[in-house]
């Protein structure tokens, strides 16, 4: 251990619905790293994040873990930090896991583009994506702000989209799971399983979100065709989520 100051838990800044934040939270919790959590609201929380990072130019994204006066940016880096903080590298060998994380990243980039396109074209979802403090009666006229925000995010992450990556990554996971006896992508539960199970959050999410997503926004996070095609993988993810030894807080009902 020795990586953490026991008096001051690290603070994770993330978005409750974001698969990248889910990867980071699951990794930290599996490694028993206690953390405080700060919800990030796109655009509104950005100045504070930039201030905390002392980063005035370039793109910023979450999750970010602030631990012992340093900032660890990105789910992969946070998971690696958590793994080192555990006694036994319990998230596995990161060099063997990296190809799975690359598949997960490509899949999530394509999934995000689909979600953003769906939200941009859905008036109810746009109204729901405005921050909570905006009164309901102002949401319809202010929908254009949400549409601009969704477009900005789409442009920011467009370069990462490889069409077909989402389905290809799921096929690869299915093929691998069919060959392993462990029920995990590698011989035991590892961050590879976390990275790929979280991909299913972009077609059939089960994690608890606080604040909750609105009804129309939730629809955008679901992909009925892929959910049907990959029902076996959803059942696999549900098994992981239901297994107390490896599951994490957003999968547990309160
Ligand atoms: N490679 C990064 C990707 C993180 C990422 O894409 N974050 C998005 C989540 S939707 C984000 O910060 N969106 C809000 C914004 O860009 O303002 C990771 O693994 O953490």
PDB file of N, CA and C in Angstrom, residues 147-234:
ATOM      1  N   UNK A 147     -29.083  21.460 -26.379  1.00  0.00           N
ATOM      2  CA  UNK A 147     -28.713  20.972 -27.718  1.00  0.00           C
ATOM      3  C   UNK A 147     -27.292  21.410 -28.046  1.00  0.00           C
ATOM      4  N   UNK A 148     -26.942  22.658 -27.725  1.00  0.00           N
ATOM      5  CA  UNK A 148     -25.567  23.149 -27.965  1.00  0.00           C
ATOM      6  C   UNK A 148     -24.564  22.315 -27.178  1.00  0.00           C
ATOM      7  N   UNK A 149     -24.922  22.013 -25.929  1.00  0.00           N
ATOM      8  CA  UNK A 149     -24.024  21.229 -25.076  1.00  0.00           C
ATOM      9  C   UNK A 149     -23.788  19.843 -25.669  1.00  0.00           C
ATOM     10  N   UNK A 150     -24.866  19.206 -26.123  1.00  0.00           N
ATOM     11  CA  UNK A 150     -24.740  17.854 -26.699  1.00  0.00           C
ATOM     12  C   UNK A 150     -23.888  17.916 -27.964  1.00  0.00           C
ATOM     13  N   UNK A 151     -24.098  18.953 -28.784  1.00  0.00           N
ATOM     14  CA  UNK A 151     -23.309  19.080 -30.028  1.00  0.00           C
ATOM     15  C   UNK A 151     -21.839  19.301 -29.706  1.00  0.00           C
ATOM     16  N   UNK A 152     -21.604  20.111 -28.657  1.00  0.00           N
ATOM     17  CA  UNK A 152     -20.205  20.390 -28.284  1.00  0.00           C
ATOM     18  C   UNK A 152     -19.503  19.092 -27.857  1.00  0.00           C
ATOM     19  N   UNK A 153     -20.209  18.293 -27.073  1.00  0.00           N
ATOM     20  CA  UNK A 153     -19.617  17.017 -26.630  1.00  0.00           C
ATOM     21  C   UNK A 153     -19.382  16.097 -27.833  1.00  0.00           C
ATOM     22  N   UNK A 154     -20.349  16.087 -28.750  1.00  0.00           N
ATOM     23  CA  UNK A 154     -20.223  15.210 -29.927  1.00  0.00           C
ATOM     24  C   UNK A 154     -18.960  15.594 -30.707  1.00  0.00           C
ATOM     25  N   UNK A 155     -18.745  16.922 -30.875  1.00  0.00           N
ATOM     26  CA  UNK A 155     -17.565  17.382 -31.633  1.00  0.00           C
ATOM     27  C   UNK A 155     -16.278  17.085 -30.877  1.00  0.00           C
ATOM     28  N   UNK A 156     -16.334  17.257 -29.564  1.00  0.00           N
ATOM     29  CA  UNK A 156     -15.127  17.073 -28.734  1.00  0.00           C
ATOM     30  C   UNK A 156     -14.593  15.640 -28.848  1.00  0.00           C
ATOM     31  N   UNK A 157     -15.521  14.668 -28.929  1.00  0.00           N
ATOM     32  CA  UNK A 157     -15.104  13.261 -28.888  1.00  0.00           C
ATOM     33  C   UNK A 157     -15.253  12.540 -30.227  1.00  0.00           C
ATOM     34  N   UNK A 158     -15.628  13.286 -31.279  1.00  0.00           N
ATOM     35  CA  UNK A 158     -15.903  12.663 -32.584  1.00  0.00           C
ATOM     36  C   UNK A 158     -14.690  11.886 -33.120  1.00  0.00           C
ATOM     37  N   UNK A 159     -13.484  12.437 -32.903  1.00  0.00           N
ATOM     38  CA  UNK A 159     -12.283  11.812 -33.478  1.00  0.00           C
ATOM     39  C   UNK A 159     -12.051  10.386 -32.953  1.00  0.00           C
ATOM     40  N   UNK A 160     -12.731  10.017 -31.870  1.00  0.00           N
ATOM     41  CA  UNK A 160     -12.510   8.696 -31.274  1.00  0.00           C
ATOM     42  C   UNK A 160     -13.437   7.628 -31.867  1.00  0.00           C
ATOM     43  N   UNK A 161     -14.396   8.076 -32.678  1.00  0.00           N
ATOM     44  CA  UNK A 161     -15.427   7.128 -33.134  1.00  0.00           C
ATOM     45  C   UNK A 161     -14.938   6.284 -34.308  1.00  0.00           C
ATOM     46  N   UNK A 162     -15.007   4.958 -34.118  1.00  0.00           N
ATOM     47  CA  UNK A 162     -14.735   4.023 -35.224  1.00  0.00           C
ATOM     48  C   UNK A 162     -16.039   3.254 -35.434  1.00  0.00           C
ATOM     49  N   UNK A 163     -16.743   3.522 -36.542  1.00  0.00           N
ATOM     50  CA  UNK A 163     -18.030   2.848 -36.736  1.00  0.00           C
ATOM     51  C   UNK A 163     -17.876   1.319 -36.703  1.00  0.00           C
ATOM     52  N   UNK A 164     -18.736   0.662 -35.981  1.00  0.00           N
ATOM     53  CA  UNK A 164     -18.701  -0.810 -35.893  1.00  0.00           C
ATOM     54  C   UNK A 164     -17.937  -1.309 -34.681  1.00  0.00           C
ATOM     55  N   UNK A 165     -17.244  -0.392 -33.958  1.00  0.00           N
ATOM     56  CA  UNK A 165     -16.389  -0.821 -32.839  1.00  0.00           C
ATOM     57  C   UNK A 165     -17.200  -1.426 -31.686  1.00  0.00           C
ATOM     58  N   UNK A 166     -18.390  -0.899 -31.474  1.00  0.00           N
ATOM     59  CA  UNK A 166     -19.203  -1.374 -30.349  1.00  0.00           C
ATOM     60  C   UNK A 166     -19.569  -2.846 -30.551  1.00  0.00           C
ATOM     61  N   UNK A 167     -20.128  -3.145 -31.719  1.00  0.00           N
ATOM     62  CA  UNK A 167     -20.538  -4.530 -31.995  1.00  0.00           C
ATOM     63  C   UNK A 167     -19.310  -5.445 -32.041  1.00  0.00           C
ATOM     64  N   UNK A 168     -18.221  -4.968 -32.659  1.00  0.00           N
ATOM     65  CA  UNK A 168     -17.009  -5.806 -32.773  1.00  0.00           C
ATOM     66  C   UNK A 168     -16.478  -6.169 -31.384  1.00  0.00           C
ATOM     67  N   UNK A 169     -16.523  -5.224 -30.457  1.00  0.00           N
ATOM     68  CA  UNK A 169     -15.974  -5.508 -29.120  1.00  0.00           C
ATOM     69  C   UNK A 169     -16.851  -6.527 -28.391  1.00  0.00           C
ATOM     70  N   UNK A 170     -18.157  -6.447 -28.628  1.00  0.00           N
ATOM     71  CA  UNK A 170     -19.057  -7.402 -27.970  1.00  0.00           C
ATOM     72  C   UNK A 170     -18.873  -8.805 -28.552  1.00  0.00           C
ATOM     73  N   UNK A 171     -18.660  -8.862 -29.868  1.00  0.00           N
ATOM     74  CA  UNK A 171     -18.428 -10.181 -30.486  1.00  0.00           C
ATOM     75  C   UNK A 171     -17.145 -10.810 -29.933  1.00  0.00           C
ATOM     76  N   UNK A 172     -16.127  -9.976 -29.756  1.00  0.00           N
ATOM     77  CA  UNK A 172     -14.839 -10.471 -29.236  1.00  0.00           C
ATOM     78  C   UNK A 172     -15.009 -10.986 -27.795  1.00  0.00           C
ATOM     79  N   UNK A 173     -15.774 -10.257 -26.999  1.00  0.00           N
ATOM     80  CA  UNK A 173     -16.003 -10.691 -25.609  1.00  0.00           C
ATOM     81  C   UNK A 173     -16.761 -12.017 -25.601  1.00  0.00           C
ATOM     82  N   UNK A 174     -17.767 -12.124 -26.454  1.00  0.00           N
ATOM     83  CA  UNK A 174     -18.558 -13.367 -26.514  1.00  0.00           C
ATOM     84  C   UNK A 174     -17.658 -14.552 -26.888  1.00  0.00           C
ATOM     85  N   UNK A 175     -16.847 -14.317 -27.926  1.00  0.00           N
ATOM     86  CA  UNK A 175     -15.948 -15.380 -28.415  1.00  0.00           C
ATOM     87  C   UNK A 175     -14.992 -15.827 -27.307  1.00  0.00           C
ATOM     88  N   UNK A 176     -14.456 -14.869 -26.585  1.00  0.00           N
ATOM     89  CA  UNK A 176     -13.481 -15.188 -25.527  1.00  0.00           C
ATOM     90  C   UNK A 176     -14.156 -15.912 -24.359  1.00  0.00           C
ATOM     91  N   UNK A 177     -15.324 -15.422 -23.975  1.00  0.00           N
ATOM     92  CA  UNK A 177     -16.022 -16.056 -22.836  1.00  0.00           C
ATOM     93  C   UNK A 177     -16.422 -17.490 -23.181  1.00  0.00           C
ATOM     94  N   UNK A 178     -16.711 -17.737 -24.456  1.00  0.00           N
ATOM     95  CA  UNK A 178     -17.102 -19.098 -24.861  1.00  0.00           C
ATOM     96  C   UNK A 178     -15.924 -20.061 -24.681  1.00  0.00           C
ATOM     97  N   UNK A 179     -14.698 -19.529 -24.742  1.00  0.00           N
ATOM     98  CA  UNK A 179     -13.508 -20.394 -24.652  1.00  0.00           C
ATOM     99  C   UNK A 179     -12.949 -20.528 -23.235  1.00  0.00           C
ATOM    100  N   UNK A 180     -13.365 -19.619 -22.323  1.00  0.00           N
ATOM    101  CA  UNK A 180     -12.783 -19.689 -20.978  1.00  0.00           C
ATOM    102  C   UNK A 180     -13.705 -20.453 -20.032  1.00  0.00           C
ATOM    103  N   UNK A 181     -13.100 -21.144 -19.089  1.00  0.00           N
ATOM    104  CA  UNK A 181     -13.939 -21.860 -18.128  1.00  0.00           C
ATOM    105  C   UNK A 181     -14.227 -21.021 -16.890  1.00  0.00           C
ATOM    106  N   UNK A 182     -13.419 -19.970 -16.684  1.00  0.00           N
ATOM    107  CA  UNK A 182     -13.539 -19.181 -15.458  1.00  0.00           C
ATOM    108  C   UNK A 182     -14.818 -18.349 -15.402  1.00  0.00           C
ATOM    109  N   UNK A 183     -15.402 -18.040 -16.572  1.00  0.00           N
ATOM    110  CA  UNK A 183     -16.535 -17.107 -16.608  1.00  0.00           C
ATOM    111  C   UNK A 183     -16.040 -15.657 -16.668  1.00  0.00           C
ATOM    112  N   UNK A 184     -14.725 -15.498 -16.720  1.00  0.00           N
ATOM    113  CA  UNK A 184     -14.124 -14.164 -16.830  1.00  0.00           C
ATOM    114  C   UNK A 184     -13.304 -14.098 -18.119  1.00  0.00           C
ATOM    115  N   UNK A 185     -12.979 -12.893 -18.563  1.00  0.00           N
ATOM    116  CA  UNK A 185     -12.257 -12.743 -19.826  1.00  0.00           C
ATOM    117  C   UNK A 185     -10.826 -13.266 -19.721  1.00  0.00           C
ATOM    118  N   UNK A 186     -10.223 -13.109 -18.538  1.00  0.00           N
ATOM    119  CA  UNK A 186      -8.897 -13.697 -18.313  1.00  0.00           C
ATOM    120  C   UNK A 186      -9.119 -14.819 -17.284  1.00  0.00           C
ATOM    121  N   UNK A 187      -8.078 -15.430 -16.745  1.00  0.00           N
ATOM    122  CA  UNK A 187      -8.354 -16.611 -15.890  1.00  0.00           C
ATOM    123  C   UNK A 187      -9.049 -16.271 -14.582  1.00  0.00           C
ATOM    124  N   UNK A 188      -8.954 -15.017 -14.147  1.00  0.00           N
ATOM    125  CA  UNK A 188      -9.758 -14.643 -12.991  1.00  0.00           C
ATOM    126  C   UNK A 188     -10.331 -13.241 -13.176  1.00  0.00           C
ATOM    127  N   UNK A 189     -11.249 -12.847 -12.266  1.00  0.00           N
ATOM    128  CA  UNK A 189     -11.871 -11.539 -12.398  1.00  0.00           C
ATOM    129  C   UNK A 189     -10.794 -10.460 -12.456  1.00  0.00           C
ATOM    130  N   UNK A 190     -10.922  -9.556 -13.413  1.00  0.00           N
ATOM    131  CA  UNK A 190      -9.897  -8.519 -13.573  1.00  0.00           C
ATOM    132  C   UNK A 190     -10.545  -7.257 -14.129  1.00  0.00           C
ATOM    133  N   UNK A 191      -9.728  -6.253 -14.322  1.00  0.00           N
ATOM    134  CA  UNK A 191     -10.226  -4.998 -14.903  1.00  0.00           C
ATOM    135  C   UNK A 191     -10.718  -5.209 -16.340  1.00  0.00           C
ATOM    136  N   UNK A 192     -10.289  -6.289 -16.994  1.00  0.00           N
ATOM    137  CA  UNK A 192     -10.807  -6.588 -18.341  1.00  0.00           C
ATOM    138  C   UNK A 192     -12.320  -6.802 -18.249  1.00  0.00           C
ATOM    139  N   UNK A 193     -12.775  -7.507 -17.209  1.00  0.00           N
ATOM    140  CA  UNK A 193     -14.215  -7.746 -17.041  1.00  0.00           C
ATOM    141  C   UNK A 193     -14.947  -6.443 -16.745  1.00  0.00           C
ATOM    142  N   UNK A 194     -14.331  -5.617 -15.930  1.00  0.00           N
ATOM    143  CA  UNK A 194     -14.957  -4.317 -15.609  1.00  0.00           C
ATOM    144  C   UNK A 194     -15.101  -3.499 -16.894  1.00  0.00           C
ATOM    145  N   UNK A 195     -14.000  -3.410 -17.656  1.00  0.00           N
ATOM    146  CA  UNK A 195     -14.012  -2.575 -18.869  1.00  0.00           C
ATOM    147  C   UNK A 195     -15.076  -3.050 -19.847  1.00  0.00           C
ATOM    148  N   UNK A 196     -15.229  -4.376 -19.993  1.00  0.00           N
ATOM    149  CA  UNK A 196     -16.201  -4.882 -20.968  1.00  0.00           C
ATOM    150  C   UNK A 196     -17.623  -4.919 -20.404  1.00  0.00           C
ATOM    151  N   UNK A 197     -17.772  -5.202 -19.111  1.00  0.00           N
ATOM    152  CA  UNK A 197     -19.126  -5.215 -18.537  1.00  0.00           C
ATOM    153  C   UNK A 197     -19.726  -3.809 -18.617  1.00  0.00           C
ATOM    154  N   UNK A 198     -18.878  -2.806 -18.440  1.00  0.00           N
ATOM    155  CA  UNK A 198     -19.365  -1.425 -18.465  1.00  0.00           C
ATOM    156  C   UNK A 198     -19.821  -1.013 -19.875  1.00  0.00           C
ATOM    157  N   UNK A 199     -19.278  -1.678 -20.895  1.00  0.00           N
ATOM    158  CA  UNK A 199     -19.756  -1.389 -22.262  1.00  0.00           C
ATOM    159  C   UNK A 199     -21.259  -1.675 -22.361  1.00  0.00           C
ATOM    160  N   UNK A 200     -21.723  -2.671 -21.605  1.00  0.00           N
ATOM    161  CA  UNK A 200     -23.154  -3.016 -21.668  1.00  0.00           C
ATOM    162  C   UNK A 200     -24.022  -1.928 -21.038  1.00  0.00           C
ATOM    163  N   UNK A 201     -23.377  -1.050 -20.259  1.00  0.00           N
ATOM    164  CA  UNK A 201     -24.115   0.095 -19.682  1.00  0.00           C
ATOM    165  C   UNK A 201     -24.544   1.086 -20.759  1.00  0.00           C
ATOM    166  N   UNK A 202     -23.993   0.934 -21.964  1.00  0.00           N
ATOM    167  CA  UNK A 202     -24.352   1.874 -23.027  1.00  0.00           C
ATOM    168  C   UNK A 202     -25.409   1.257 -23.959  1.00  0.00           C
ATOM    169  N   UNK A 203     -25.765  -0.015 -23.685  1.00  0.00           N
ATOM    170  CA  UNK A 203     -26.874  -0.589 -24.461  1.00  0.00           C
ATOM    171  C   UNK A 203     -28.038  -1.056 -23.565  1.00  0.00           C
ATOM    172  N   UNK A 204     -27.740  -1.436 -22.316  1.00  0.00           N
ATOM    173  CA  UNK A 204     -28.791  -1.886 -21.393  1.00  0.00           C
ATOM    174  C   UNK A 204     -28.320  -1.607 -19.964  1.00  0.00           C
ATOM    175  N   UNK A 205     -28.328  -0.312 -19.558  1.00  0.00           N
ATOM    176  CA  UNK A 205     -27.735   0.035 -18.251  1.00  0.00           C
ATOM    177  C   UNK A 205     -28.520  -0.510 -17.055  1.00  0.00           C
ATOM    178  N   UNK A 206     -27.761  -0.922 -16.021  1.00  0.00           N
ATOM    179  CA  UNK A 206     -28.422  -1.356 -14.775  1.00  0.00           C
ATOM    180  C   UNK A 206     -27.889  -0.584 -13.561  1.00  0.00           C
ATOM    181  N   UNK A 207     -26.847   0.220 -13.741  1.00  0.00           N
ATOM    182  CA  UNK A 207     -26.262   0.923 -12.588  1.00  0.00           C
ATOM    183  C   UNK A 207     -27.253   1.969 -12.066  1.00  0.00           C
ATOM    184  N   UNK A 208     -27.190   2.198 -10.758  1.00  0.00           N
ATOM    185  CA  UNK A 208     -28.022   3.213 -10.111  1.00  0.00           C
ATOM    186  C   UNK A 208     -27.376   4.582 -10.345  1.00  0.00           C
ATOM    187  N   UNK A 209     -28.182   5.539 -10.818  1.00  0.00           N
ATOM    188  CA  UNK A 209     -27.632   6.877 -11.099  1.00  0.00           C
ATOM    189  C   UNK A 209     -28.185   7.878 -10.103  1.00  0.00           C
ATOM    190  N   UNK A 210     -27.306   8.681  -9.515  1.00  0.00           N
ATOM    191  CA  UNK A 210     -27.717   9.748  -8.607  1.00  0.00           C
ATOM    192  C   UNK A 210     -26.992  11.024  -8.998  1.00  0.00           C
ATOM    193  N   UNK A 211     -27.645  12.032  -9.521  1.00  0.00           N
ATOM    194  CA  UNK A 211     -29.083  12.129  -9.755  1.00  0.00           C
ATOM    195  C   UNK A 211     -29.543  11.179 -10.866  1.00  0.00           C
ATOM    196  N   UNK A 212     -30.835  10.794 -10.757  1.00  0.00           N
ATOM    197  CA  UNK A 212     -31.400   9.868 -11.734  1.00  0.00           C
ATOM    198  C   UNK A 212     -31.491  10.508 -13.109  1.00  0.00           C
ATOM    199  N   UNK A 213     -31.412   9.666 -14.136  1.00  0.00           N
ATOM    200  CA  UNK A 213     -31.635  10.184 -15.487  1.00  0.00           C
ATOM    201  C   UNK A 213     -33.133  10.312 -15.719  1.00  0.00           C
ATOM    202  N   UNK A 214     -33.499  11.266 -16.564  1.00  0.00           N
ATOM    203  CA  UNK A 214     -34.922  11.388 -16.925  1.00  0.00           C
ATOM    204  C   UNK A 214     -35.342  10.213 -17.808  1.00  0.00           C
ATOM    205  N   UNK A 215     -36.664  10.058 -17.962  1.00  0.00           N
ATOM    206  CA  UNK A 215     -37.202   8.908 -18.701  1.00  0.00           C
ATOM    207  C   UNK A 215     -36.726   8.899 -20.169  1.00  0.00           C
ATOM    208  N   UNK A 216     -36.799  10.067 -20.817  1.00  0.00           N
ATOM    209  CA  UNK A 216     -36.419  10.119 -22.231  1.00  0.00           C
ATOM    210  C   UNK A 216     -34.908   9.908 -22.396  1.00  0.00           C
ATOM    211  N   UNK A 217     -34.131  10.452 -21.466  1.00  0.00           N
ATOM    212  CA  UNK A 217     -32.669  10.282 -21.544  1.00  0.00           C
ATOM    213  C   UNK A 217     -32.314   8.813 -21.369  1.00  0.00           C
ATOM    214  N   UNK A 218     -33.001   8.168 -20.462  1.00  0.00           N
ATOM    215  CA  UNK A 218     -32.745   6.744 -20.224  1.00  0.00           C
ATOM    216  C   UNK A 218     -32.968   5.932 -21.498  1.00  0.00           C
ATOM    217  N   UNK A 219     -34.009   6.299 -22.227  1.00  0.00           N
ATOM    218  CA  UNK A 219     -34.293   5.583 -23.486  1.00  0.00           C
ATOM    219  C   UNK A 219     -33.095   5.692 -24.427  1.00  0.00           C
ATOM    220  N   UNK A 220     -32.468   6.879 -24.443  1.00  0.00           N
ATOM    221  CA  UNK A 220     -31.327   7.076 -25.338  1.00  0.00           C
ATOM    222  C   UNK A 220     -30.127   6.200 -24.958  1.00  0.00           C
ATOM    223  N   UNK A 221     -30.038   5.826 -23.697  1.00  0.00           N
ATOM    224  CA  UNK A 221     -28.917   4.973 -23.270  1.00  0.00           C
ATOM    225  C   UNK A 221     -29.155   3.508 -23.620  1.00  0.00           C
ATOM    226  N   UNK A 222     -30.362   3.181 -24.074  1.00  0.00           N
ATOM    227  CA  UNK A 222     -30.669   1.786 -24.395  1.00  0.00           C
ATOM    228  C   UNK A 222     -30.618   1.548 -25.898  1.00  0.00           C
ATOM    229  N   UNK A 223     -30.129   0.377 -26.285  1.00  0.00           N
ATOM    230  CA  UNK A 223     -30.125  -0.013 -27.686  1.00  0.00           C
ATOM    231  C   UNK A 223     -30.804  -1.379 -27.781  1.00  0.00           C
ATOM    232  N   UNK A 224     -32.123  -1.375 -28.087  1.00  0.00           N
ATOM    233  CA  UNK A 224     -32.875  -2.634 -28.056  1.00  0.00           C
ATOM    234  C   UNK A 224     -32.324  -3.699 -29.004  1.00  0.00           C
ATOM    235  N   UNK A 225     -31.858  -3.294 -30.187  1.00  0.00           N
ATOM    236  CA  UNK A 225     -31.379  -4.308 -31.155  1.00  0.00           C
ATOM    237  C   UNK A 225     -30.121  -4.999 -30.619  1.00  0.00           C
ATOM    238  N   UNK A 226     -29.152  -4.203 -30.148  1.00  0.00           N
ATOM    239  CA  UNK A 226     -27.925  -4.813 -29.609  1.00  0.00           C
ATOM    240  C   UNK A 226     -28.222  -5.588 -28.323  1.00  0.00           C
ATOM    241  N   UNK A 227     -29.169  -5.098 -27.523  1.00  0.00           N
ATOM    242  CA  UNK A 227     -29.509  -5.814 -26.276  1.00  0.00           C
ATOM    243  C   UNK A 227     -30.041  -7.202 -26.598  1.00  0.00           C
ATOM    244  N   UNK A 228     -30.812  -7.274 -27.673  1.00  0.00           N
ATOM    245  CA  UNK A 228     -31.364  -8.582 -28.036  1.00  0.00           C
ATOM    246  C   UNK A 228     -30.258  -9.474 -28.593  1.00  0.00           C
ATOM    247  N   UNK A 229     -29.442  -8.905 -29.456  1.00  0.00           N
ATOM    248  CA  UNK A 229     -28.370  -9.712 -30.060  1.00  0.00           C
ATOM    249  C   UNK A 229     -27.379 -10.201 -29.003  1.00  0.00           C
ATOM    250  N   UNK A 230     -27.137  -9.391 -27.989  1.00  0.00           N
ATOM    251  CA  UNK A 230     -26.116  -9.750 -26.988  1.00  0.00           C
ATOM    252  C   UNK A 230     -26.730 -10.054 -25.615  1.00  0.00           C
ATOM    253  N   UNK A 231     -27.882 -10.691 -25.638  1.00  0.00           N
ATOM    254  CA  UNK A 231     -28.560 -11.046 -24.375  1.00  0.00           C
ATOM    255  C   UNK A 231     -27.654 -11.929 -23.509  1.00  0.00           C
ATOM    256  N   UNK A 232     -26.833 -12.768 -24.143  1.00  0.00           N
ATOM    257  CA  UNK A 232     -25.914 -13.642 -23.382  1.00  0.00           C
ATOM    258  C   UNK A 232     -24.900 -12.800 -22.599  1.00  0.00           C
ATOM    259  N   UNK A 233     -24.401 -11.724 -23.230  1.00  0.00           N
ATOM    260  CA  UNK A 233     -23.417 -10.879 -22.531  1.00  0.00           C
ATOM    261  C   UNK A 233     -24.087 -10.060 -21.425  1.00  0.00           C
ATOM    262  N   UNK A 234     -25.325  -9.671 -21.666  1.00  0.00           N
ATOM    263  CA  UNK A 234     -26.051  -8.944 -20.619  1.00  0.00           C
ATOM    264  C   UNK A 234     -26.248  -9.866 -19.411  1.00  0.00           C
TER     265      UNK A 234
END
